[in-house]
XYZ file of C-alpha atoms in Angstrom:
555
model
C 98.796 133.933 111.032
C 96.978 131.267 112.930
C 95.975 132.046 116.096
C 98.651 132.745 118.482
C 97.677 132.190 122.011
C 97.820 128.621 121.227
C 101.857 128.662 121.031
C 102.314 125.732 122.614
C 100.372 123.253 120.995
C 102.888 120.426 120.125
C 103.194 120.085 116.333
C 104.676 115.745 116.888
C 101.159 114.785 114.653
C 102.602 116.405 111.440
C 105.874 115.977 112.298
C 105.602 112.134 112.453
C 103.439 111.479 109.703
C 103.735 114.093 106.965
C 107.984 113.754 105.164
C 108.035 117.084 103.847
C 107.653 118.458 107.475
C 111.665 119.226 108.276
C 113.205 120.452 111.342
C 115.079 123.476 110.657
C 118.588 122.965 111.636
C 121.399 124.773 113.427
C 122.737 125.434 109.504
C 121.322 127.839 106.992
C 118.410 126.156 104.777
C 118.715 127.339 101.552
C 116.432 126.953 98.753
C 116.080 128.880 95.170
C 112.539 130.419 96.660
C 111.619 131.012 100.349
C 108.135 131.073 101.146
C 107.278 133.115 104.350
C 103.124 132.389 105.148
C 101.147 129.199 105.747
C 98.249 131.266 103.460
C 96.977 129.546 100.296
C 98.882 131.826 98.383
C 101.774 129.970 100.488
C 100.775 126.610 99.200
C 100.407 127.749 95.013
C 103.069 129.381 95.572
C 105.049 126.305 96.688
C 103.856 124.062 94.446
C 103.935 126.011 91.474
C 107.758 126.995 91.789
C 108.072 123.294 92.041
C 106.228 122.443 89.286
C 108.568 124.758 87.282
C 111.757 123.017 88.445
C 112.797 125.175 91.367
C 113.178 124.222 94.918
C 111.460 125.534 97.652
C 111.186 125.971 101.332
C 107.502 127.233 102.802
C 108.598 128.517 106.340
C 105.062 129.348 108.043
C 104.509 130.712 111.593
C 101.254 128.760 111.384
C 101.058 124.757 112.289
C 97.832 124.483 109.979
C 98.094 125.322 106.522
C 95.941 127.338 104.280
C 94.847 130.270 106.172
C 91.094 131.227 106.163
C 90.422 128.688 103.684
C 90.759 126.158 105.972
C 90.183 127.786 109.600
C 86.198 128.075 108.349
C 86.006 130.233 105.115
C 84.311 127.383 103.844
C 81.880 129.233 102.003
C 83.658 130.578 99.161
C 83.374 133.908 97.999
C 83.187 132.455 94.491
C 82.284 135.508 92.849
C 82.519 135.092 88.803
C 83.784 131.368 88.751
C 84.680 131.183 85.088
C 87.866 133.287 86.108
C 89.414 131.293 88.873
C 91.935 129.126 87.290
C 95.350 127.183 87.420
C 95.813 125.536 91.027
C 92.797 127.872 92.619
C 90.552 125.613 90.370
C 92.842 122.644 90.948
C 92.015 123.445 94.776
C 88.487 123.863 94.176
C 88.240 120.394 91.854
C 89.831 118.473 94.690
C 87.096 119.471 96.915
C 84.579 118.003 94.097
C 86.254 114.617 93.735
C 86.292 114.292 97.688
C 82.629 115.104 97.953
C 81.898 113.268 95.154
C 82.374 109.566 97.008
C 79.422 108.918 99.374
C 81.270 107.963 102.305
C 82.643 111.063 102.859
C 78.921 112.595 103.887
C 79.268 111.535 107.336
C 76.281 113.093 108.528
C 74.071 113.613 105.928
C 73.832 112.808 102.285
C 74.491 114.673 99.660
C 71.402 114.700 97.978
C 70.052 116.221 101.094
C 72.569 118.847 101.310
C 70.772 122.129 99.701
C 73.662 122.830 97.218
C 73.747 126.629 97.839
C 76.919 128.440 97.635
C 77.791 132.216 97.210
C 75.821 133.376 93.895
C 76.604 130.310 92.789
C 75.919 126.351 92.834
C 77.976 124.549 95.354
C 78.379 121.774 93.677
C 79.328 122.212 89.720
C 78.900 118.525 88.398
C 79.890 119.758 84.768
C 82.928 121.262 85.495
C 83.786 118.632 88.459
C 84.433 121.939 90.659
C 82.488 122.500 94.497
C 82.851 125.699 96.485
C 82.022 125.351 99.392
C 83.200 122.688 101.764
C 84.027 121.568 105.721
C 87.399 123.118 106.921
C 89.312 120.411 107.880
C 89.038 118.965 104.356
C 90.456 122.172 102.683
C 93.385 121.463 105.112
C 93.919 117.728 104.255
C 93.722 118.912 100.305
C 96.932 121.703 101.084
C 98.496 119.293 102.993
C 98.101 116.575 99.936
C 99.262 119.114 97.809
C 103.221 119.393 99.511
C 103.156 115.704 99.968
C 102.392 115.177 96.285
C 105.354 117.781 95.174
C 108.129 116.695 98.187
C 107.177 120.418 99.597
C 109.296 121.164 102.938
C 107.758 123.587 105.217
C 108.617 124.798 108.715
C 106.121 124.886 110.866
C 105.479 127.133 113.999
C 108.279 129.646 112.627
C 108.003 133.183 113.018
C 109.913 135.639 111.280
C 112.170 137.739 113.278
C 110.633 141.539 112.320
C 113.106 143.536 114.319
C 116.307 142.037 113.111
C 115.678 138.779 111.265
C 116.324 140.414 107.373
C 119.522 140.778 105.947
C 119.983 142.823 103.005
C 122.363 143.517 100.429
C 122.247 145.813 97.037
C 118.778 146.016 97.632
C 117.939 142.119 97.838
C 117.115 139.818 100.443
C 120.279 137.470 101.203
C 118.351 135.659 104.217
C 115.689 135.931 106.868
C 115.562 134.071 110.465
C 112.757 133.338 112.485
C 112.628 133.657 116.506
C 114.514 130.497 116.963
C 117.366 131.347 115.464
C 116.956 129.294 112.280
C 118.561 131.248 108.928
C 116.988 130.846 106.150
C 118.835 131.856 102.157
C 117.287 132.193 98.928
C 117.574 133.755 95.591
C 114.229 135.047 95.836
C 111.454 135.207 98.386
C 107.734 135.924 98.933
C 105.919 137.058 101.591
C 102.473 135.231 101.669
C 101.156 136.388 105.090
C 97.972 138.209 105.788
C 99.481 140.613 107.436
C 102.981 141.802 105.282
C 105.337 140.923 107.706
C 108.358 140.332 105.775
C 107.583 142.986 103.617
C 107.678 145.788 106.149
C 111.181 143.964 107.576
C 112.407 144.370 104.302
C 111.601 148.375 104.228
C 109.464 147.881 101.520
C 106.697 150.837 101.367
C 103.202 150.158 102.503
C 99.717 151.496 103.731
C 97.160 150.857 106.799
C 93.817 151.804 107.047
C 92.062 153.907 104.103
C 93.362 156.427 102.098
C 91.828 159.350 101.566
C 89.766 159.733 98.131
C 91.514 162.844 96.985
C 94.910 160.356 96.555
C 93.599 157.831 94.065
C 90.476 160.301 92.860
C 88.064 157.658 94.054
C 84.500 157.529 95.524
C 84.447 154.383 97.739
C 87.640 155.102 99.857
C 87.922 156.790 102.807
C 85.469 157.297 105.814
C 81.729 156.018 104.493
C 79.750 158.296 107.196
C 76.263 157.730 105.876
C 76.673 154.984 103.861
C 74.844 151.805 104.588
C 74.667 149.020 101.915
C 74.397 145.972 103.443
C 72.559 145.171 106.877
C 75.009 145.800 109.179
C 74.122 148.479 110.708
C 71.281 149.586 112.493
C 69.241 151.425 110.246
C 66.797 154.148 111.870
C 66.015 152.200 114.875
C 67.175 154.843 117.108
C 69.042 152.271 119.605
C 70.661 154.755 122.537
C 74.190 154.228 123.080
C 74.483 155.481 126.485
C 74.140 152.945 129.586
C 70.943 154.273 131.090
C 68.736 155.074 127.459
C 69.130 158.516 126.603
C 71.554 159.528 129.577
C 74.660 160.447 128.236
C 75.951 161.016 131.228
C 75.149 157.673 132.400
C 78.537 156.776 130.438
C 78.964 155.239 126.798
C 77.904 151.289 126.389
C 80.903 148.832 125.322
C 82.114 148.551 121.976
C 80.929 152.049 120.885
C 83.544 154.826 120.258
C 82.924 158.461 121.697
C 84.941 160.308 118.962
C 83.376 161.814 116.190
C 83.923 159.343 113.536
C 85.770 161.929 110.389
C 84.020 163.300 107.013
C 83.014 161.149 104.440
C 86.079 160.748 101.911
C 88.549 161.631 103.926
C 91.309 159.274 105.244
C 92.317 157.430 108.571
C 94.752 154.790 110.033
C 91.836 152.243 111.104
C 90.790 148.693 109.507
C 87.854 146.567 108.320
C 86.785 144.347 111.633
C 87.985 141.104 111.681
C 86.428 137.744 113.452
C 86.494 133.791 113.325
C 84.738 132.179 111.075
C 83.201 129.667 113.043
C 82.139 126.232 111.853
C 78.665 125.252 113.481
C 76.089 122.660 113.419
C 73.210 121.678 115.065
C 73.442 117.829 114.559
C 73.233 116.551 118.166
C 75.572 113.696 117.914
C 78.322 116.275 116.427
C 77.343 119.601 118.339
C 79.783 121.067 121.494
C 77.743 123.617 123.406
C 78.905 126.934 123.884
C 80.729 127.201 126.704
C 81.043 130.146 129.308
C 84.490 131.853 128.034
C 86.988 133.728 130.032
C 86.503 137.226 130.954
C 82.708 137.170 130.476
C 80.752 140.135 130.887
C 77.028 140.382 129.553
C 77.712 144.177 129.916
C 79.422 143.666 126.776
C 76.604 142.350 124.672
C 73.931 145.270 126.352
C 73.692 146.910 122.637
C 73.366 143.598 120.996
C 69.718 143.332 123.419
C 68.285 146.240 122.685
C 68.766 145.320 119.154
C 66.278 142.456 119.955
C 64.207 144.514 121.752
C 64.305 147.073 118.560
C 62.400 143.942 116.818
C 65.433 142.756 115.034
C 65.252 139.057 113.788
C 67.485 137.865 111.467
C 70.401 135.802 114.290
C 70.252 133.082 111.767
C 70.839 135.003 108.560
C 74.391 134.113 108.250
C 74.510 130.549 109.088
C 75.489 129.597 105.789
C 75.053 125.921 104.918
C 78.332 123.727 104.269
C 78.673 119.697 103.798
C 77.221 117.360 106.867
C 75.189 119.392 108.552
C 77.896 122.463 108.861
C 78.355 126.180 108.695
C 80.249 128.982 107.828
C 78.824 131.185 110.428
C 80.152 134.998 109.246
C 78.851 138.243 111.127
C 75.453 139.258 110.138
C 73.593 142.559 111.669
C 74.182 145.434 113.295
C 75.575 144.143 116.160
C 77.500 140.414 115.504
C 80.433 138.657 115.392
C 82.616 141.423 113.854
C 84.506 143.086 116.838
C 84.654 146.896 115.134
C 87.199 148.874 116.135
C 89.699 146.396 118.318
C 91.919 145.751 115.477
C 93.452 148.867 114.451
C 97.155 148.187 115.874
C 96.899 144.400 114.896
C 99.182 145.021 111.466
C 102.211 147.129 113.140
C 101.420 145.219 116.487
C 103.973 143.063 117.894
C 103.521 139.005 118.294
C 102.861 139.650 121.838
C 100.376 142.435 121.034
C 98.796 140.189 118.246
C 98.251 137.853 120.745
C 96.368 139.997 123.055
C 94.252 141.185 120.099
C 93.448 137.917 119.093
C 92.638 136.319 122.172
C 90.178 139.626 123.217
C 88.344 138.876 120.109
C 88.009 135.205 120.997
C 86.678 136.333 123.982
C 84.538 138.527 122.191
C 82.964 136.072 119.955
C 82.649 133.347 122.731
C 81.012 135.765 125.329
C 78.697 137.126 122.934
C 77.563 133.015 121.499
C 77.295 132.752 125.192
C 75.231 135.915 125.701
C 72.812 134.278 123.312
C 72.421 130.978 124.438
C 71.573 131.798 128.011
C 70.634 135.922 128.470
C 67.070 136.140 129.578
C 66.968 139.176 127.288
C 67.092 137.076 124.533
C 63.999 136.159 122.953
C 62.489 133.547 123.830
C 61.978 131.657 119.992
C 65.896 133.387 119.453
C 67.485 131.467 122.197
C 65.651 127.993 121.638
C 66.799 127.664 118.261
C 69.993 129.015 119.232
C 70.857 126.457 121.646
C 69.831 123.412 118.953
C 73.508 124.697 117.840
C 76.958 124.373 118.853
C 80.954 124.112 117.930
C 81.388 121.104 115.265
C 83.152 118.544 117.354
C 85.416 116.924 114.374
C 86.788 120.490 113.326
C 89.764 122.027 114.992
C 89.808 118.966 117.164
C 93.076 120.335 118.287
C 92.148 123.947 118.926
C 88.773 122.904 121.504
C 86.809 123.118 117.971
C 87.591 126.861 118.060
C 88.896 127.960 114.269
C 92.917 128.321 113.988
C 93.251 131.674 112.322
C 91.089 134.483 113.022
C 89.922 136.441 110.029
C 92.580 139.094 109.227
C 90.680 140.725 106.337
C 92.633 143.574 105.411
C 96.218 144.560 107.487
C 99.819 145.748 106.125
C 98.776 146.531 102.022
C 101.831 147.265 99.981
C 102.478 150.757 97.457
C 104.043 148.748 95.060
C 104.915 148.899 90.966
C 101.348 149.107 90.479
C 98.278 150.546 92.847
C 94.987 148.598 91.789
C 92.627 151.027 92.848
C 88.403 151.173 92.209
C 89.201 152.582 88.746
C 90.368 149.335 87.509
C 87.966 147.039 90.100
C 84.806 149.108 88.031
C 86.628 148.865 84.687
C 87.105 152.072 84.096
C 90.870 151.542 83.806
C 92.537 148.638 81.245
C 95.097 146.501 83.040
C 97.457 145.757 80.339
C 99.323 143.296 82.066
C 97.303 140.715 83.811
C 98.430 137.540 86.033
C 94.822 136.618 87.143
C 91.459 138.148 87.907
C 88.763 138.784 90.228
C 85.474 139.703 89.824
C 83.961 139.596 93.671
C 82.221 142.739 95.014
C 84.341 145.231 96.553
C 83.082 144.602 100.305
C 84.403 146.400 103.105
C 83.391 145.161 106.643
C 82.706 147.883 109.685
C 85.225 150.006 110.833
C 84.274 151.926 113.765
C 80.833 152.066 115.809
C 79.787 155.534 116.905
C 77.586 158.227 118.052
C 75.729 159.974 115.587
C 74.770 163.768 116.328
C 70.547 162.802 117.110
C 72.336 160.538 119.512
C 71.963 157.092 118.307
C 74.254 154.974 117.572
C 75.178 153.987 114.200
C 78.107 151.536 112.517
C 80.387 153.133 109.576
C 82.736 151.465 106.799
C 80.267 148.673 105.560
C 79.976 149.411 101.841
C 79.556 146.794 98.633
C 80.021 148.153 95.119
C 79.674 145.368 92.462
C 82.252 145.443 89.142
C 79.892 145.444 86.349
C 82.363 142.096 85.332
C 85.549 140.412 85.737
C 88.523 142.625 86.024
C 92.247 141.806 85.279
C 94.419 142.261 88.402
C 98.022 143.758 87.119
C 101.498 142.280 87.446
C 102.486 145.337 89.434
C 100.152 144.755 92.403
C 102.564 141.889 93.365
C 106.002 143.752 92.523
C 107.588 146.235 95.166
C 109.048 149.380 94.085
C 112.933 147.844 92.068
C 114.444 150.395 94.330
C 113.080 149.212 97.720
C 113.367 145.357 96.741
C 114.297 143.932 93.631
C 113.469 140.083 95.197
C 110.717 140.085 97.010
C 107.319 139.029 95.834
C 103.890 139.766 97.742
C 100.516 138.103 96.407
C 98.746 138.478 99.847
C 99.227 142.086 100.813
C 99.105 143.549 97.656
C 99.672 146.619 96.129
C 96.068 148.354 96.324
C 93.787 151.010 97.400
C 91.401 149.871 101.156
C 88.505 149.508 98.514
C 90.287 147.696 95.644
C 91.564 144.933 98.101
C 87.816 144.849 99.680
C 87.378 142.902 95.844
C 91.060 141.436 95.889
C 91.193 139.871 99.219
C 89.017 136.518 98.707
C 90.582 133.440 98.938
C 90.315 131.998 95.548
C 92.073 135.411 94.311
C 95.359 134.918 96.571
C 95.990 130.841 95.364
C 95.444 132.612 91.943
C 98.028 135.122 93.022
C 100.499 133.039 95.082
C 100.826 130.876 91.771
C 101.652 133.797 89.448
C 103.834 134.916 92.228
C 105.560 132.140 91.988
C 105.939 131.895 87.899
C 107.208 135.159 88.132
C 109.972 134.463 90.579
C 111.284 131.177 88.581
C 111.319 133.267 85.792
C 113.027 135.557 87.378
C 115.740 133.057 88.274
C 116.067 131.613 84.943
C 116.956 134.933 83.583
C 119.001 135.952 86.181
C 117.211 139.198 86.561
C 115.138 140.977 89.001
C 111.576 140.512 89.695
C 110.763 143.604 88.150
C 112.664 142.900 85.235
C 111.052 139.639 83.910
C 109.469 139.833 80.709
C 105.480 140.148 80.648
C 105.056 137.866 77.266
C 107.253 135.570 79.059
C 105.048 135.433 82.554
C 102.199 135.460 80.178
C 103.142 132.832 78.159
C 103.816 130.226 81.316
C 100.403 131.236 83.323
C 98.524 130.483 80.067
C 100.103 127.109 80.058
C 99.311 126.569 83.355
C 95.316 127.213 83.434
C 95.588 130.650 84.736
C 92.871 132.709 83.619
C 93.980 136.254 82.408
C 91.338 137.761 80.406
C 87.643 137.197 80.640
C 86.549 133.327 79.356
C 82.731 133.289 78.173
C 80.699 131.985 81.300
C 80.584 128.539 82.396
């Protein structure tokens, strides 16, 4: 979902240039497959059920396509690249042959550029594959994609969720959006972030983490005590109270009072979410940051007396992409991550979303603000901090802010199939694989509280590595035959909160959105349910295709 408080920008540029773009009309569109998301699982989804034969209509409440991939996920979380396959690779080759012509570094050359991506090479010259790249060129590459395959998509067209799914005998006949515009198919998939036409359907689903008791794992539920990466503040003994060490001065912003549960045990909140902001400090290229609305340097007290704990890593996470570029991502124990404002974000209304999203632009802008101008900054901090700024040729449309805020983990379905930590650590076989993943399963923060010494302390931000590659099952996709024997869902997938911490990177969902696709088509050529498609068959076509289902020996 991109980000909504921008409603009203006017959607004429695509609209006159791009031929798939289609106004919806007073009429039902109808279409063999109806794609609801403007996700890269949206786009491999579309093009692959073309590709098979089938027509297709992508109907996405977003104006720009692709999802984080291109609203400043640019550097890829590549993981084990041997296993990304089909149209994921095709994505990630397309990026290669446009970086590959010298006029296209603008700002810098590419012998210049440092060629560091995630665990990997950026650039892969023998496979003709790059991984990490600027975000408007990820969104010219989707948008080449449904003009190469006569793709029509919908723009700026959000489902109705209260009433907007009509069902029969356990199928979806049609779904309409807000503005009245039906929309039929034989099958649908749901390729949002967030699950949305999923839940309208009735189909069963989770939020926040379950307990470990239900799937008998270690890495689920509340990680009190836990602290793998850097984000969190260690033993540095930072007070949380406004006046240090008064508690009854009154708790600092963006620190919860409530005790924060057992380790192991479940609760209803989520990973935190944030932009992924596209930086650079090339002075002919570089917006300052501006003063945002609703600034408060109150809000950013906790984030100073990190500094003044000796804390010096601000530029940690300003991870290098082409012409002089970043993927900025949160970094620290106090960052761009806004922990704990996101819980109702998945159930939340469009109006509620709104709010949500717009506080944590506010958040992210007030606290790049904070930086560049609080005299409680350090000095060395804030000079080098101010060489950067907002990447004037991204988002032009957006004031160079990114589209779609990071929705790591909402609405996950209980599906055919629960991939839980079991099979992410290879513990247990997958027998029927339509793609794989073999990232680190990486949960974010989830709440920010008060330990009993009286510190304060951030909880949820674990990494457990698979030992390799795992085989994500043709189940995780599927909901239950009973609940919906149509519907597809390669975004919010069947799995455990720990399981999609590994599942949820971008390369993994185009895999997904194109298997979700082969699987539907099939489905329609056999005139059977999505459950009911034969594995040898689904098999047999991703092979074809370049998907990757079992471990290849490394590139």
């Amino acid at each position: 979902m991109r980000l909504l408080v921008y409603l009203t920008i006017l959607i004429t540029p695509y609209l006159s240039c791009d031929s798939q773009d289609k106004q919806p009309s007073n009429k039902a569109n109808s279409a063999d497959v109806i794609i609801y998301g403007g996700t890269s699982a949206a786009i491999t989804a579309a093009v692959q059920t073309v590709k098979m034969g089938k027509s297709v209509i992508v109907v996405s409440p977003d104006i720009h396509l692709g999802g984080l991939s291109s609203s400043g996920l640019g550097f890829t979380d590549t993981g084990d690249k041997s296993v990304i396959g089909g149209l994921s690779r095709e994505f990630y080759q397309k990026v290669y042959n446009y970086y590959d012509k010298d006029e296209n570094w603008k700002w810098q050359t590419q012998e210049s550029y440092g060629n560091v991506g995630q665990g990997t090479p950026a650039i892969d010259g023998k496979n003709k594959t790059m991984w990490i790249f600027e975000p408007h060129i990820a969104e010219s590459i989707f948008e080449d994609f449904l003009k190469d395959y006569d793709i029509t998509v919908h723009r700026d067209s959000y489902l109705n969720r209260e009433n907007g799914v009509k069902m029969k005998d356990g199928k979806i006949n049609s779904i309409t959006t807000l503005n009245g515009t039906v929309y039929q198919g034989k099958i649908f998939i749901d390729a949002t972030y967030e699950g949305d036409l999923m839940a309208a359907a009735g189909v069963n689903y989770h939020v926040g983490r379950e307990s470990n008791k239900i799937y008998n794992e270690e890495w689920n539920g509340i990680q009190v005590g836990i602290l793998h990466h850097k984000h969190n503040f260690g033993d540095r003994k930072i007070s949380p109270y406004k006046i240090p060490n008064d508690a009854s001065s009154g708790i600092l912003p963006k620190i919860s009072g409530d005790d924060p549960g057992e380790r192991g045990n479940g609760d209803k909140k989520l990973q935190a979410y944030c932009f992924r902001m596209c930086l650079t400090n090339n002075p002919e290229n570089r917006k300052p940051f501006d003063k945002p609305d609703n600034y408060d340097p109150q809000q950013y007290e906790l984030l100073a007396r990190v500094y003044e704990s000796g804390w010096n890593q601000t530029f940690r996470k300003f991870d290098a992409i082409p012409n002089l570029k970043t993927d900025t991502n949160n970094h620290g124990p106090f960052s761009t991550d806004n922990i704990g404002m996101n819980y109702d974000y998945p159930e939340a209304s469009y109006e509620r979303r709104r709010e949500i999203i717009k506080e944590h632009e506010d958040y992210q802008k007030g606290l790049m603000y904070f930086i560049a101008t609080d005299s409680r900054i350090p000095a060395d901090v804030q000079s080098e901090f101010n060489t950067w700024g907002l990447a004037k040729d991204e988002f032009e449309d957006n004031n160079n802010w990114p589209h779609q805020i990071y929705v790591r983990e909402a609405r996950r379905m209980v599906g055919n199939y629960v991939m839980t930590e079991h099979e992410i650590l290879g513990k247990t076989p997958v027998e029927k694989s339509i793609g794989m993943g073999s990232y680190t399963m990486d949960s974010h923060n989830v709440q920010r509280y008060i330990t009993p010494e009286g510190h304060v302390q951030n909880e949820g931000d674990i990494g457990i590595k698979p030992k390799k590659p795992y085989q994500i099952h043709l189940g995780t996709i599927l909901p239950k035959k009973e609940e919906c024997s149509n519907l597809i869902v390669p975004v919010a997938v069947s799995s455990s909160h720990i399981a999609y911490g590994s599942i949820r990177m971008e390369p993994v969902f185009m895999i997904l959105g194109q298997s979700a696709a082969t699987v539907a088509v099939l489905a329609l050529e056999n005139n059977s349910t999505v459950q009911d498609v034969s594995y040898t068959e689904i098999a047999k076509q991703l092979k074809k295709d370049g998907q990757v289902l079992i471990s290849p020996s490394k590139e």
